[in-house]
PDB file of C-alpha atoms in Angstrom:
ATOM      1  CA  MET M   1      73.464 151.326 107.574  1.00 58.00           C
ATOM      2  CA  ARG M   2      73.522 150.692 111.272  1.00 60.00           C
ATOM      3  CA  PRO M   3      75.928 152.549 113.546  1.00 60.00           C
ATOM      4  CA  PRO M   4      79.125 150.783 114.550  1.00 59.00           C
ATOM      5  CA  ARG M   5      79.260 149.002 117.891  1.00 59.00           C
ATOM      6  CA  ALA M   6      81.212 150.636 120.647  1.00 57.00           C
ATOM      7  CA  HIS M   7      84.412 148.954 121.773  1.00 53.00           C
ATOM      8  CA  PRO M   8      84.233 147.869 125.444  1.00 56.00           C
ATOM      9  CA  HIS M   9      87.303 149.959 126.223  1.00 55.00           C
ATOM     10  CA  GLY M  10      86.036 153.069 124.482  1.00 54.00           C
ATOM     11  CA  ASP M  11      86.725 154.702 121.143  1.00 51.00           C
ATOM     12  CA  ALA M  12      89.356 157.154 122.354  1.00 52.00           C
ATOM     13  CA  ASP M  13      92.079 155.637 120.169  1.00 52.00           C
ATOM     14  CA  LEU M  14      90.064 155.937 116.928  1.00 51.00           C
ATOM     15  CA  ALA M  15      90.878 158.795 114.627  1.00 52.00           C
ATOM     16  CA  PRO M  16      87.951 161.175 114.023  1.00 52.00           C
ATOM     17  CA  THR M  17      87.488 159.852 110.452  1.00 53.00           C
ATOM     18  CA  GLN M  18      87.564 156.191 111.449  1.00 51.00           C
ATOM     19  CA  THR M  19      84.720 153.882 112.314  1.00 54.00           C
ATOM     20  CA  GLN M  20      84.948 150.596 114.135  1.00 55.00           C
ATOM     21  CA  THR M  21      83.795 147.223 112.860  1.00 55.00           C
ATOM     22  CA  ARG M  22      83.691 143.975 114.764  1.00 55.00           C
ATOM     23  CA  HIS M  23      83.505 140.319 113.806  1.00 54.00           C
ATOM     24  CA  PRO M  24      82.205 137.995 116.556  1.00 57.00           C
ATOM     25  CA  LEU M  25      85.239 135.653 116.310  1.00 58.00           C
ATOM     26  CA  ARG M  26      88.004 138.086 115.422  1.00 58.00           C
ATOM     27  CA  ALA M  27      89.647 141.075 117.017  1.00 56.00           C
ATOM     28  CA  PRO M  28      87.970 144.424 116.447  1.00 57.00           C
ATOM     29  CA  ILE M  29      89.570 146.465 113.716  1.00 56.00           C
ATOM     30  CA  ALA M  30      89.566 150.159 112.973  1.00 55.00           C
ATOM     31  CA  VAL M  31      88.736 150.938 109.360  1.00 53.00           C
ATOM     32  CA  ASP M  32      89.510 154.203 107.668  1.00 52.00           C
ATOM     33  CA  PRO M  33      86.819 154.269 104.931  1.00 53.00           C
ATOM     34  CA  PRO M  34      88.420 156.701 102.477  1.00 53.00           C
ATOM     35  CA  ALA M  35      91.773 154.871 102.212  1.00 50.00           C
ATOM     36  CA  ARG M  36      90.536 151.377 103.272  1.00 50.00           C
ATOM     37  CA  GLN M  37      93.431 151.061 105.704  1.00 51.00           C
ATOM     38  CA  VAL M  38      93.043 148.465 108.418  1.00 53.00           C
ATOM     39  CA  THR M  39      94.841 148.450 111.741  1.00 56.00           C
ATOM     40  CA  PRO M  40      94.390 145.791 114.449  1.00 56.00           C
ATOM     41  CA  ARG M  41      92.866 146.695 117.796  1.00 56.00           C
ATOM     42  CA  PRO M  42      94.053 144.754 120.835  1.00 53.00           C
ATOM     43  CA  LEU M  43      91.763 142.562 122.868  1.00 51.00           C
ATOM     44  CA  GLY M  44      92.578 142.105 126.510  1.00 51.00           C
ATOM     45  CA  VAL M  45      91.796 142.867 130.066  1.00 52.00           C
ATOM     46  CA  GLY M  46      91.375 146.598 130.418  1.00 53.00           C
ATOM     47  CA  GLY M  47      93.250 147.150 127.195  1.00 52.00           C
ATOM     48  CA  ALA M  48      96.523 146.867 129.123  1.00 50.00           C
ATOM     49  CA  PRO M  49      99.586 146.466 126.884  1.00 50.00           C
ATOM     50  CA  SER M  50     100.636 143.336 128.791  1.00 47.00           C
ATOM     51  CA  ALA M  51      97.321 141.668 127.952  1.00 46.00           C
ATOM     52  CA  ARG M  52      97.305 142.202 124.171  1.00 48.00           C
ATOM     53  CA  ILE M  53      95.976 139.239 122.257  1.00 52.00           C
ATOM     54  CA  PHE M  54      95.400 139.303 118.521  1.00 54.00           C
ATOM     55  CA  ALA M  55      93.091 136.944 116.670  1.00 60.00           C
ATOM     56  CA  PRO M  56      94.342 135.386 113.418  1.00 63.00           C
ATOM     57  CA  PRO M  57      93.785 137.653 110.422  1.00 65.00           C
ATOM     58  CA  SER M  58      90.732 137.061 108.303  1.00 67.00           C
ATOM     59  CA  PRO M  59      90.945 136.846 104.495  1.00 68.00           C
ATOM     60  CA  GLN M  60      89.101 140.189 104.272  1.00 71.00           C
ATOM     61  CA  TRP M  61      91.623 141.775 106.612  1.00 66.00           C
ATOM     62  CA  LEU M  62      94.538 140.397 104.584  1.00 65.00           C
ATOM     63  CA  SER M  63      93.045 141.576 101.295  1.00 70.00           C
ATOM     64  CA  ALA M  64      92.551 145.039 102.791  1.00 72.00           C
ATOM     65  CA  LEU M  65      96.297 145.030 103.563  1.00 71.00           C
ATOM     66  CA  GLY M  66      97.047 144.114  99.950  1.00 69.00           C
ATOM     67  CA  VAL M  67      97.891 140.432 100.562  1.00 66.00           C
ATOM     68  CA  PRO M  68      96.414 138.336  97.729  1.00 62.00           C
ATOM     69  CA  THR M  69      94.256 135.753  99.511  1.00 56.00           C
ATOM     70  CA  HIS M  70      94.181 133.386  96.520  1.00 57.00           C
ATOM     71  CA  SER M  71      97.917 132.784  97.030  1.00 52.00           C
ATOM     72  CA  LEU M  72      97.199 131.470 100.533  1.00 51.00           C
ATOM     73  CA  LEU M  73      95.150 128.620  99.086  1.00 51.00           C
ATOM     74  CA  GLN M  74      97.602 127.477  96.431  1.00 50.00           C
ATOM     75  CA  HIS M  75      99.852 124.492  97.049  1.00 49.00           C
ATOM     76  CA  PRO M  76     103.507 124.798  96.138  1.00 48.00           C
ATOM     77  CA  PRO M  77     104.441 123.133  92.864  1.00 48.00           C
ATOM     78  CA  PRO M  78     105.807 119.608  93.174  1.00 48.00           C
ATOM     79  CA  THR M  79     109.535 120.227  92.855  1.00 45.00           C
ATOM     80  CA  ALA M  80     111.013 117.255  94.689  1.00 43.00           C
ATOM     81  CA  ARG M  81     111.092 113.848  93.094  1.00 51.00           C
ATOM     82  CA  MET M  82     110.567 112.181  96.455  1.00 47.00           C
ATOM     83  CA  MET M  83     108.283 113.008  99.337  1.00 55.00           C
ATOM     84  CA  CYS M  84     108.196 111.548 102.803  1.00 60.00           C
ATOM     85  CA  GLY M  85     106.085 108.388 102.722  1.00 71.00           C
ATOM     86  CA  GLY M  86     105.668 108.326  98.939  1.00 82.00           C
ATOM     87  CA  LEU M  87     107.628 106.370  96.364  1.00 87.00           C
ATOM     88  CA  SER M  88     110.101 108.148  94.139  1.00 88.00           C
ATOM     89  CA  ASP M  89     109.863 107.848  90.372  1.00 89.00           C
ATOM     90  CA  PRO M  90     111.513 104.744  88.881  1.00 91.00           C
ATOM     91  CA  GLU M  91     115.155 105.335  87.955  1.00 92.00           C
ATOM     92  CA  PRO M  92     117.890 103.215  86.390  1.00 94.00           C
ATOM     93  CA  ALA M  93     119.963 101.402  88.999  1.00 92.00           C
ATOM     94  CA  THR M  94     123.184 103.025  90.168  1.00 93.00           C
ATOM     95  CA  ALA M  95     126.343 101.570  91.700  1.00 94.00           C
ATOM     96  CA  GLU M  96     124.906 102.422  95.126  1.00 93.00           C
ATOM     97  CA  THR M  97     121.709 100.502  94.289  1.00 94.00           C
ATOM     98  CA  GLN M  98     123.773  97.490  93.204  1.00 94.00           C
ATOM     99  CA  ALA M  99     125.750  97.641  96.464  1.00 94.00           C
ATOM    100  CA  ILE M 100     122.518  97.613  98.501  1.00 93.00           C
ATOM    101  CA  ALA M 101     121.175  94.680  96.463  1.00 94.00           C
ATOM    102  CA  ASP M 102     124.454  92.778  96.923  1.00 94.00           C
ATOM    103  CA  GLN M 103     124.202  93.210 100.706  1.00 93.00           C
ATOM    104  CA  VAL M 104     120.843  91.363 100.810  1.00 94.00           C
ATOM    105  CA  LYS M 105     121.596  88.763  98.091  1.00 93.00           C
ATOM    106  CA  SER M 106     122.474  86.076 100.659  1.00 93.00           C
ATOM    107  CA  GLN M 107     119.221  86.757 102.574  1.00 93.00           C
ATOM    108  CA  LEU M 108     117.185  86.230  99.380  1.00 93.00           C
ATOM    109  CA  GLU M 109     119.149  83.086  98.451  1.00 93.00           C
ATOM    110  CA  GLU M 110     118.484  81.671 101.918  1.00 93.00           C
ATOM    111  CA  LYS M 111     114.741  82.421 101.763  1.00 92.00           C
ATOM    112  CA  GLU M 112     114.386  81.033  98.220  1.00 91.00           C
ATOM    113  CA  ASN M 113     116.761  78.139  98.935  1.00 92.00           C
ATOM    114  CA  LYS M 114     118.673  78.635  95.681  1.00 91.00           C
ATOM    115  CA  LYS M 115     121.735  80.472  94.385  1.00 92.00           C
ATOM    116  CA  PHE M 116     121.575  83.377  91.923  1.00 90.00           C
ATOM    117  CA  PRO M 117     124.690  83.479  89.711  1.00 89.00           C
ATOM    118  CA  LEU M 118     123.326  86.624  88.044  1.00 93.00           C
ATOM    119  CA  PHE M 119     122.150  89.341  90.461  1.00 93.00           C
ATOM    120  CA  LYS M 120     122.056  92.653  88.606  1.00 95.00           C
ATOM    121  CA  ALA M 121     120.050  95.667  89.852  1.00 95.00           C
ATOM    122  CA  VAL M 122     118.186  97.168  86.894  1.00 95.00           C
ATOM    123  CA  GLU M 123     115.784  99.756  88.306  1.00 95.00           C
ATOM    124  CA  PHE M 124     114.920 101.203  91.702  1.00 95.00           C
ATOM    125  CA  ARG M 125     112.508 103.371  93.617  1.00 94.00           C
ATOM    126  CA  SER M 126     112.898 104.781  97.125  1.00 93.00           C
ATOM    127  CA  GLN M 127     110.563 105.582  99.992  1.00 90.00           C
ATOM    128  CA  VAL M 128     111.493 107.777 102.942  1.00 90.00           C
ATOM    129  CA  VAL M 129     110.354 106.230 106.219  1.00 89.00           C
ATOM    130  CA  ALA M 130     112.192 106.106 109.559  1.00 87.00           C
ATOM    131  CA  GLY M 131     115.155 105.207 107.393  1.00 89.00           C
ATOM    132  CA  MET M 132     114.762 104.300 103.712  1.00 91.00           C
ATOM    133  CA  ASN M 133     112.936 101.586 101.801  1.00 92.00           C
ATOM    134  CA  HIS M 134     114.565 100.668  98.504  1.00 93.00           C
ATOM    135  CA  PHE M 135     112.429  98.876  95.927  1.00 95.00           C
ATOM    136  CA  ILE M 136     114.834  97.249  93.484  1.00 95.00           C
ATOM    137  CA  LYS M 137     114.176  95.285  90.291  1.00 96.00           C
ATOM    138  CA  VAL M 138     116.929  92.670  90.054  1.00 95.00           C
ATOM    139  CA  GLN M 139     117.724  90.521  87.039  1.00 94.00           C
ATOM    140  CA  VAL M 140     118.424  86.941  88.204  1.00 92.00           C
ATOM    141  CA  GLY M 141     118.265  85.151  84.811  1.00 89.00           C
ATOM    142  CA  ASP M 142     117.950  85.835  81.102  1.00 88.00           C
ATOM    143  CA  ASP M 143     114.272  86.780  81.345  1.00 89.00           C
ATOM    144  CA  ASP M 144     113.780  86.271  85.080  1.00 92.00           C
ATOM    145  CA  TYR M 145     113.518  89.177  87.499  1.00 94.00           C
ATOM    146  CA  VAL M 146     112.903  89.577  91.222  1.00 95.00           C
ATOM    147  CA  HIS M 147     111.543  92.662  92.973  1.00 95.00           C
ATOM    148  CA  ILE M 148     113.078  93.190  96.405  1.00 95.00           C
ATOM    149  CA  ARG M 149     112.304  95.653  99.164  1.00 95.00           C
ATOM    150  CA  VAL M 150     115.311  96.532 101.291  1.00 95.00           C
ATOM    151  CA  TYR M 151     115.032  98.538 104.504  1.00 94.00           C
ATOM    152  CA  GLU M 152     118.054 100.708 105.220  1.00 92.00           C
ATOM    153  CA  ARG M 153     118.065 101.912 108.807  1.00 91.00           C
ATOM    154  CA  LEU M 154     119.127 105.354 109.963  1.00 90.00           C
ATOM    155  CA  PRO M 155     122.919 105.767 110.238  1.00 87.00           C
ATOM    156  CA  HIS M 156     122.992 106.033 114.048  1.00 89.00           C
ATOM    157  CA  GLU M 157     121.537 102.504 114.350  1.00 90.00           C
ATOM    158  CA  LYS M 158     124.666 101.058 112.696  1.00 88.00           C
ATOM    159  CA  LYS M 159     122.870  98.007 111.285  1.00 91.00           C
ATOM    160  CA  PRO M 160     123.138  96.591 107.759  1.00 91.00           C
ATOM    161  CA  PRO M 161     120.281  96.798 105.227  1.00 92.00           C
ATOM    162  CA  ALA M 162     117.619  94.099 105.618  1.00 93.00           C
ATOM    163  CA  LEU M 163     115.524  92.300 103.023  1.00 94.00           C
ATOM    164  CA  THR M 164     111.965  92.961 104.196  1.00 94.00           C
ATOM    165  CA  SER M 165     109.963  91.601 101.257  1.00 93.00           C
ATOM    166  CA  TYR M 166     110.373  90.228  97.754  1.00 94.00           C
ATOM    167  CA  GLN M 167     108.405  89.088  94.701  1.00 92.00           C
ATOM    168  CA  THR M 168     109.598  86.373  92.332  1.00 92.00           C
ATOM    169  CA  ASN M 169     108.586  85.400  88.775  1.00 92.00           C
ATOM    170  CA  LYS M 170     108.724  88.947  87.477  1.00 92.00           C
ATOM    171  CA  ALA M 171     109.505  90.102  83.930  1.00 89.00           C
ATOM    172  CA  ARG M 172     111.468  93.107  82.669  1.00 91.00           C
ATOM    173  CA  HIS M 173     108.300  95.054  81.809  1.00 91.00           C
ATOM    174  CA  ASP M 174     106.604  94.507  85.222  1.00 91.00           C
ATOM    175  CA  GLU M 175     106.130  97.773  87.081  1.00 91.00           C
ATOM    176  CA  LEU M 176     108.132  98.243  90.245  1.00 90.00           C
ATOM    177  CA  SER M 177     105.493  99.300  92.785  1.00 88.00           C
ATOM    178  CA  TYR M 178     104.904  99.113  96.521  1.00 87.00           C
ATOM    179  CA  PHE M 179     104.587  95.601  97.928  1.00 86.00           C
TER     180      PHE M 179
END
């Protein structure tokens, strides 16, 4: 075993039972071999308190402090049904969904150049963007469905929802997905 390197500012602050180890990219640390206790050593100009800079802790340093490093690599469990940018799970339409669909009914009728006597929201999905995209499956006939995408702006813009895209000739079993 080779002897430990000397710290550029001296070893005066090391306890007599401690040795010093150094990683080329991390701050030097003082290690007490019997108890495996690790304490950070400051880097800086002349070791002055005003110039203390600490490097980020290494996994070895964290494990020596008793922090389980495997927990740092785990992702949190997916608890939310919606994430920013992703589509929510399909859900049965609500009164709010029907109200949003009703607000863009005239826009769809104008684009398709026909009237829809039946316009019932059946299912919806949502996507968080700079506002909200609503993907709504709408029943427009006995076995005829339309998928519409409605963009609802942020409240401070004070603008009504807008029909941004739609798909016709859909059936009840067709999946409501991004379009």
